mmCIF file of C-alpha atoms in Angstrom:
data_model
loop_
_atom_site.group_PDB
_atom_site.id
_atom_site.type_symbol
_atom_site.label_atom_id
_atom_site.label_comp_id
_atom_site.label_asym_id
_atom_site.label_seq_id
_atom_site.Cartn_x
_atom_site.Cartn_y
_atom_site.Cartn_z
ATOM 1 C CA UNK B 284 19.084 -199.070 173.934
ATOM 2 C CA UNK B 285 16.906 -197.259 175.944
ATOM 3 C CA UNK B 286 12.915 -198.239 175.757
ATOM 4 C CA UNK B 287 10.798 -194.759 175.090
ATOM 5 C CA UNK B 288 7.428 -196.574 175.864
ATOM 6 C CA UNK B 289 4.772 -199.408 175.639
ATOM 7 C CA UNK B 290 3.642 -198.970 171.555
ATOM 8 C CA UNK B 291 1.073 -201.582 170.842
ATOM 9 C CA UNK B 292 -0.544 -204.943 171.608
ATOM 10 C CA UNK B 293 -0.939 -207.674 169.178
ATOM 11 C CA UNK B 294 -3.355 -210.316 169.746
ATOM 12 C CA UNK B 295 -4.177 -213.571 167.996
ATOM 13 C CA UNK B 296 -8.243 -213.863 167.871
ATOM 14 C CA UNK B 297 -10.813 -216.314 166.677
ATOM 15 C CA UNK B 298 -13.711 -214.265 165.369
ATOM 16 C CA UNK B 299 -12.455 -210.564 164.535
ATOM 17 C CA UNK B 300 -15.754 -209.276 164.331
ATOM 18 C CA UNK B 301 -16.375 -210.349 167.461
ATOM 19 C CA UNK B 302 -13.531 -209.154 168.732
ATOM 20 C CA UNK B 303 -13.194 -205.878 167.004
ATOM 21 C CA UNK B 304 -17.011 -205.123 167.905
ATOM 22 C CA UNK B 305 -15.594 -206.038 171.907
ATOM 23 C CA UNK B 306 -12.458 -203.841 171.374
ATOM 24 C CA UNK B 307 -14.396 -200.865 169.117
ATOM 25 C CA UNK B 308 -17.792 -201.177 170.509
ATOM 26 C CA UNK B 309 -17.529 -202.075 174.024
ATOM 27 C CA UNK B 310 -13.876 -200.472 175.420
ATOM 28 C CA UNK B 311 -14.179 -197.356 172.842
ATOM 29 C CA UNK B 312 -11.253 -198.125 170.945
ATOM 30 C CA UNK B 313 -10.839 -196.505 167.540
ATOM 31 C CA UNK B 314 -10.685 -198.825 164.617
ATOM 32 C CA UNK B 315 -8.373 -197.688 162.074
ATOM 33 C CA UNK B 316 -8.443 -200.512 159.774
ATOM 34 C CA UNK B 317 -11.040 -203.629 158.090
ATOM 35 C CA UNK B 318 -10.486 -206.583 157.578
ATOM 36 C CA UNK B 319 -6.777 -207.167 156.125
ATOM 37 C CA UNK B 320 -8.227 -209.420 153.399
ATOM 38 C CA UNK B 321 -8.137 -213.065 152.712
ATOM 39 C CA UNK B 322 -4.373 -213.476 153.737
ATOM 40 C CA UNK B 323 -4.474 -211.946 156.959
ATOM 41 C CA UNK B 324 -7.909 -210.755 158.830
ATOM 42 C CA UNK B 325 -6.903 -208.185 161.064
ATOM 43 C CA UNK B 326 -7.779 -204.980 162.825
ATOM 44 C CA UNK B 327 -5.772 -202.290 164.022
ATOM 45 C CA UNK B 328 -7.333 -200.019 166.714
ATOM 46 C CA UNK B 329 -5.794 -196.559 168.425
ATOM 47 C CA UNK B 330 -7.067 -194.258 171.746
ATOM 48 C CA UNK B 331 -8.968 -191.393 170.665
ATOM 49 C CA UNK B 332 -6.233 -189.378 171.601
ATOM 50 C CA UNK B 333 -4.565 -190.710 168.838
ATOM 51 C CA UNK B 334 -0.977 -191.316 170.508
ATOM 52 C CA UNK B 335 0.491 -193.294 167.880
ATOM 53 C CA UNK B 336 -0.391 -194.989 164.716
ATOM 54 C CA UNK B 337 -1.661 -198.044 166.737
ATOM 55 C CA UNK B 338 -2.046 -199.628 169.857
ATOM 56 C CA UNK B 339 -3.726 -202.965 169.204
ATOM 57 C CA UNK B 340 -3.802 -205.343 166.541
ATOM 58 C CA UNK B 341 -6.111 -207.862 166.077
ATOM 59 C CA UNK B 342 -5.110 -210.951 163.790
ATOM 60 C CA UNK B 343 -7.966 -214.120 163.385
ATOM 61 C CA UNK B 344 -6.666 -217.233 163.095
ATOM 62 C CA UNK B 345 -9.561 -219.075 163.758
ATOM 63 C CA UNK B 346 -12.651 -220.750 165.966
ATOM 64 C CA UNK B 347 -10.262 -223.737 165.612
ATOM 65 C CA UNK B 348 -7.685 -221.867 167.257
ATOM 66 C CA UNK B 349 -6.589 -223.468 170.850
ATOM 67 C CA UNK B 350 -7.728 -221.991 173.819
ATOM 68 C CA UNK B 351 -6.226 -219.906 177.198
ATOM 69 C CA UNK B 352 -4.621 -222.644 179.225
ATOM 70 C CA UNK B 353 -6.033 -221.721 182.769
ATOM 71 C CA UNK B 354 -4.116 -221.623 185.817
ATOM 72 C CA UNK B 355 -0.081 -220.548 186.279
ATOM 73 C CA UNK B 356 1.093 -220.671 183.294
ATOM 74 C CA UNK B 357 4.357 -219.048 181.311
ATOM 75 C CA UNK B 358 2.531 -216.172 178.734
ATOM 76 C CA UNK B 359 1.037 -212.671 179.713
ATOM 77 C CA UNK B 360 -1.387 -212.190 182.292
ATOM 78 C CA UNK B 361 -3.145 -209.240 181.006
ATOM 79 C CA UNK B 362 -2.854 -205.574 179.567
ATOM 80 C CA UNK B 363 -3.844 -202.736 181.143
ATOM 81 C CA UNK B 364 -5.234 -199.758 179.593
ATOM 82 C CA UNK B 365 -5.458 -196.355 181.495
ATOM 83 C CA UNK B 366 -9.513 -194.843 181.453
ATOM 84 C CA UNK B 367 -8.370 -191.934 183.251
ATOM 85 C CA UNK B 368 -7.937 -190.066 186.979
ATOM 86 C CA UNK B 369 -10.810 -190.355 188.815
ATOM 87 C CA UNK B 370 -13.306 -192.660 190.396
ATOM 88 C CA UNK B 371 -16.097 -191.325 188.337
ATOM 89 C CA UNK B 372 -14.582 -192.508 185.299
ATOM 90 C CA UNK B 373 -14.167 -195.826 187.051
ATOM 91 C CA UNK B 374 -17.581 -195.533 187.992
ATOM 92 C CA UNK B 375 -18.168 -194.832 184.363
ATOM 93 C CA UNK B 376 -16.373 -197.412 182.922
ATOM 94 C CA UNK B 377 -17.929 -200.001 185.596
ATOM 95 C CA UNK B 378 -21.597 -198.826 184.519
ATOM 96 C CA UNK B 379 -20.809 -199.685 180.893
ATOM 97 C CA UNK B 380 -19.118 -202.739 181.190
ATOM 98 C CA UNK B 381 -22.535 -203.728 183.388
ATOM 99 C CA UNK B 382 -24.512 -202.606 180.756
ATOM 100 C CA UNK B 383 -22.669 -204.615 178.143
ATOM 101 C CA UNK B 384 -22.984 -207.395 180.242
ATOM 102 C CA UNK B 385 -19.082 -207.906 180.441
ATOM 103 C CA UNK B 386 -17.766 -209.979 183.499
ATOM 104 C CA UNK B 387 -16.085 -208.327 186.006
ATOM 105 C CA UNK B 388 -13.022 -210.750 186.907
ATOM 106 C CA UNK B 389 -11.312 -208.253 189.765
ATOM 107 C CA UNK B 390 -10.765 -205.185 191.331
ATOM 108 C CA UNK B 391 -8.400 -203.656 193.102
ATOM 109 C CA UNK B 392 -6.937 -200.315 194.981
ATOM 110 C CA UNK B 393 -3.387 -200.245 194.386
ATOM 111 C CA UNK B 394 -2.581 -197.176 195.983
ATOM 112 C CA UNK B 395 -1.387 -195.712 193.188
ATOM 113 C CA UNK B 396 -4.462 -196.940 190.620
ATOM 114 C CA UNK B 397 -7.384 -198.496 191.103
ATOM 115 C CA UNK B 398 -8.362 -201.211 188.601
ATOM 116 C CA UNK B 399 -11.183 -203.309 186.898
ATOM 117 C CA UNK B 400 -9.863 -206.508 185.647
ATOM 118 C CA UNK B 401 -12.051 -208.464 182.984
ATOM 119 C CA UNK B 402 -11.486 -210.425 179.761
ATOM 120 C CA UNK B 403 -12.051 -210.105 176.042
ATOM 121 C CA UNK B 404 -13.695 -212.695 174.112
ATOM 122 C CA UNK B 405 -11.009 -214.845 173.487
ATOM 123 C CA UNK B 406 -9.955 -214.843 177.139
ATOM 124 C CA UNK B 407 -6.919 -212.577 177.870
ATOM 125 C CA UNK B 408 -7.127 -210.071 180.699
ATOM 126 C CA UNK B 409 -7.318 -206.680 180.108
ATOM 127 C CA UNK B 410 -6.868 -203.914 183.440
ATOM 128 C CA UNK B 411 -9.043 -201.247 182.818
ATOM 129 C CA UNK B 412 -7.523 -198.186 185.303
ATOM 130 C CA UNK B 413 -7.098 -194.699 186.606
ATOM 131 C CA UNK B 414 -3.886 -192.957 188.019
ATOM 132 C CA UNK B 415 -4.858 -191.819 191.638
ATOM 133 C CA UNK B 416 -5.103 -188.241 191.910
ATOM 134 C CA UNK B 417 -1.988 -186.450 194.032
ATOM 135 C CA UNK B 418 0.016 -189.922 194.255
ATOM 136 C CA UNK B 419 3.460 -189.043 193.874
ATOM 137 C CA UNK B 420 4.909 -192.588 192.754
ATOM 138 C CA UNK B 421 7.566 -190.787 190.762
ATOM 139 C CA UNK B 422 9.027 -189.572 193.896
ATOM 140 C CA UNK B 423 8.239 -192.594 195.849
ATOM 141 C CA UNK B 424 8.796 -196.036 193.657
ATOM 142 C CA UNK B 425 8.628 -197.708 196.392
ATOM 143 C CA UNK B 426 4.092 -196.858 196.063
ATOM 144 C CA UNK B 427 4.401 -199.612 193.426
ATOM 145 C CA UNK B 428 4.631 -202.385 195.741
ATOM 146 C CA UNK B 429 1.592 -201.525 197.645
ATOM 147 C CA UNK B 430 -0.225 -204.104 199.076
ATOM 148 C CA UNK B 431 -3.354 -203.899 197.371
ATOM 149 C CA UNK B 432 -7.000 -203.537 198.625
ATOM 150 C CA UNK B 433 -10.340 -204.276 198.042
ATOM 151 C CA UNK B 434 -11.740 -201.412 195.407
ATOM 152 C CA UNK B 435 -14.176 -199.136 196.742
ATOM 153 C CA UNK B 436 -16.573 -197.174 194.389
#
């Protein structure tokens, strides 16, 4: 088996309007679907470049539902979504998250990204990032393991 790439997210919400309004609304994502009906509420959202049939999936079960545990813990520790390749669409991104009056959890120069970290309602982490420019880390694998640095805008 050999894996061709990452295709979609799902995620287990409490409130999918106020998710899919966070995911839609907020980030820019595409919604592609309403609500799945009685059954099942979800939402499925894609990029606007329209890579594949979707890339998140949103499925309520609840404001009953338990929470995050914080801390270490087994589970993902976020998702990261590529904005683009430059600092201005950092700088972009940053001024709209600000505006939206979403936390910003982190940031970070990786060497070969540089990276917003913040949450969605529901608490999972989402990396919002750009590829540096003229960072050759297919030639160089070892640029993964960068140390990483504080983020400067």
């Amino acid at each position: 088996m050999e894996i061709k790439e990452l295709g979609h997210v799902v995620l287990y919400v409490r409130d999918l309007n106020r998710s899919a309004h966070f995911y839609g609304e907020v980030l820019g994502w595409r919604r592609l679907t309403s609500n799945g009906g009685p059954a099942m509420p979800v939402a499925a959202f894609s990029a606007p470049s329209n890579r594949t049939h979707h890339e998140l999936l949103l499925i309520e079960v609840g404001p009953d539902a338990a929470a995050l545990p914080s801390g270490r813990r087994v589970g993902m520790y976020h998702f990261g979504v590529k904005i683009g390749d430059s600092d201005d669409e950092l700088r972009a991104a940053l001024a709209q998250l600000r505006e939206a009056g979403v936390p910003i959890l982190g940031a970070g120069d990786h060497g070969i990204t540089r990276s917003l970290y913040i949450a969605d309602p529901d608490g999972n982490e989402i990396e919002l990032y750009i590829d540096v420019p003229d960072v050759d880390w297919r030639s160089d694998p070892s640029l993964l393991y960068s140390p990483v640095k504080p983020l400067r805008l």
